[in-house]
Amino acid sequence: MDFVFFFLGYIGLFSVVSLFVLISPSSPLLTRLSNWIKTCALKVVYTVIPNIILTWGQTAVHYVFYTRNHVMQLVFGVLVMGGNAILMRDILPLLYIFEPDKNHLLVPMIFLFSNAAAFHLSCSVDPGRITRQNVSVLASLYEVDGKMYKSGTECSTCKLVKPARSKHCSICNHCIHRFDHHCIWTNNCVGAGNLRFFLPFLLTLQAMVINGAVMGLHAMVLYTDHLKILDTGYVDPHTGQVLPITIPVLIQHLFMQHPRCVFLISSLLMLAVLLGLFTIYHLYLVLHNQTTNERYKMSALTNAVTSSNNGTSGSGVAHCSNLTGVTPIGGAVKTLSKEQWGAQHPRQCMKVGDTIRNGKHRVNNNMDGGRKTQEEKLSHASDEELSCFYNKGVWQNLKEVFLPWSGLDRKTKEPYGAVPKKKIKRQ
Ligand SMILES: [Zn+2]
Ligand SMILES: [Zn+2]
């Protein structure tokens, strides 16, 4: 009965937190829903939940998820220690009863301590904060691609020119070099400085989760075999007949005999799938030298282009939105209105550096002449070309992650160190 209350409490807490995350004003989830769903959901929420609880919940969610704080680090610690406590108290004794000669403690301890070390480093190592001292050095590490990153872009908060692949984190209130995402579990950004620790953190966590699930399942199988439960039967309460044990009945029996073990195993199996997808996604990004931020930017750019094409299909005029900057070189220069240009040159763009000679649009292809910069050229590259812009092959990509300063000379290596505690901004 204790377990049922514990389980219901867990489900209830999970539902309440999910609800508050969903209805939080700053939640990106809500903004993606259609207006109709949003209005209906808000009406239901505001009718059912009293105002004071709603305000309190939203404030709490904003504090936990959108400011720098140690709450989720603490939650992570409690979850890891709680899972390991069940492993030590319930699963290990069963394993030592049925397999006394084997060492069941070594592997979970290796995973636990290596994960704790990677977690500590992910939390404490500077993710790559950009300062006046290191901005020029960091700007030399990556080229701008002209589409996701443009040269000379200044951060409106830090008042520094952003190096390519950097982004301002509104939670940390700092520009981060090779910004990936802000992780609420580590209370730190993931960037060039600590991606080398964040990946081992994910991998050791995944290993710890899978190992815990396997150990729990192994203990349950040994317990079932030892008592020969599958060879016995049970009495049907309705008919009074003795029926053979089925798998659902066995799970129910194990659930009643070892509630914490079954709860831990089922939670770990679910977590293994979710965490596995997240880990595989990050491995994919690292192997292709991309960041979560860049994937997001690419999809935003693709959506913008798609909607622009859908809105102007057939006219071709919108492609020529700017006819200024045309250089008249020889011949009769004819000034065309946007409509005239669109009618004569459907779906063709006029760019800075292009010329009109004898009424004909001449595209400037003189790359070496310096008229068209690398950035301009890249701004017209396809999404596919851009998605592999920083991809230098698997080994070089891995080297960039695990030896992020290998491209710098010895004197300027490690342009930033640990996160200074005084810099942590609380909002
Ligand atoms: Zn900034
Ligand atoms: Zn951050």
Short mmCIF file of N, CA, C and O and ligand atoms in Angstrom, two decimals, residues 68 127 169-174 176 179 181-183 188-190, ligand 2:
data_model
loop_
_atom_site.label_atom_id
_atom_site.label_comp_id
_atom_site.label_asym_id
_atom_site.label_seq_id
_atom_site.Cartn_x
_atom_site.Cartn_y
_atom_site.Cartn_z
N ARG A 68 19.76 31.08 -13.26
CA ARG A 68 20.84 30.20 -12.77
C ARG A 68 20.59 29.88 -11.30
O ARG A 68 20.46 30.79 -10.48
N PRO A 127 32.31 27.23 -19.93
CA PRO A 127 31.88 26.71 -21.24
C PRO A 127 32.46 27.49 -22.42
O PRO A 127 32.33 27.06 -23.56
N CYS A 169 23.87 33.69 -24.04
CA CYS A 169 22.95 32.90 -23.22
C CYS A 169 22.24 33.86 -22.26
O CYS A 169 22.90 34.50 -21.43
N SER A 170 20.92 33.94 -22.39
CA SER A 170 20.18 34.90 -21.55
C SER A 170 20.15 34.45 -20.09
O SER A 170 19.95 35.27 -19.20
N ILE A 171 20.33 33.16 -19.83
CA ILE A 171 20.31 32.67 -18.44
C ILE A 171 21.64 32.98 -17.75
O ILE A 171 21.68 33.45 -16.62
N CYS A 172 22.75 32.72 -18.45
CA CYS A 172 24.08 33.01 -17.88
C CYS A 172 24.46 34.48 -18.08
O CYS A 172 25.42 34.95 -17.48
N ASN A 173 23.74 35.17 -18.98
CA ASN A 173 24.01 36.56 -19.30
C ASN A 173 25.44 36.76 -19.82
O ASN A 173 26.15 37.67 -19.40
N HIS A 174 25.84 35.87 -20.73
CA HIS A 174 27.18 35.94 -21.31
C HIS A 174 27.17 35.34 -22.70
O HIS A 174 26.37 34.44 -22.96
N ILE A 176 28.72 32.85 -25.28
CA ILE A 176 29.46 31.60 -25.11
C ILE A 176 30.00 31.14 -26.46
O ILE A 176 29.27 31.11 -27.45
N PHE A 179 28.54 27.84 -28.80
CA PHE A 179 27.40 27.61 -27.91
C PHE A 179 26.57 26.43 -28.41
O PHE A 179 26.17 26.38 -29.56
N HIS A 181 23.93 24.56 -25.94
CA HIS A 181 22.66 24.87 -25.27
C HIS A 181 22.94 25.15 -23.79
O HIS A 181 24.04 24.88 -23.31
N HIS A 182 21.94 25.70 -23.10
CA HIS A 182 22.09 25.88 -21.66
C HIS A 182 21.47 24.67 -20.98
O HIS A 182 20.30 24.35 -21.20
N CYS A 183 22.23 23.98 -20.15
CA CYS A 183 21.75 22.76 -19.50
C CYS A 183 21.29 23.10 -18.07
O CYS A 183 22.10 23.55 -17.26
N ASN A 188 24.76 25.22 -16.19
CA ASN A 188 25.86 25.81 -16.94
C ASN A 188 25.56 25.67 -18.43
O ASN A 188 24.79 24.80 -18.83
N CYS A 189 26.17 26.53 -19.22
CA CYS A 189 26.04 26.37 -20.67
C CYS A 189 26.89 25.19 -21.11
O CYS A 189 27.84 24.80 -20.43
N VAL A 190 26.57 24.64 -22.27
CA VAL A 190 27.44 23.66 -22.90
C VAL A 190 28.05 24.36 -24.12
O VAL A 190 27.32 24.82 -25.00
ZN ZN B 2 23.87 29.52 -20.08
#
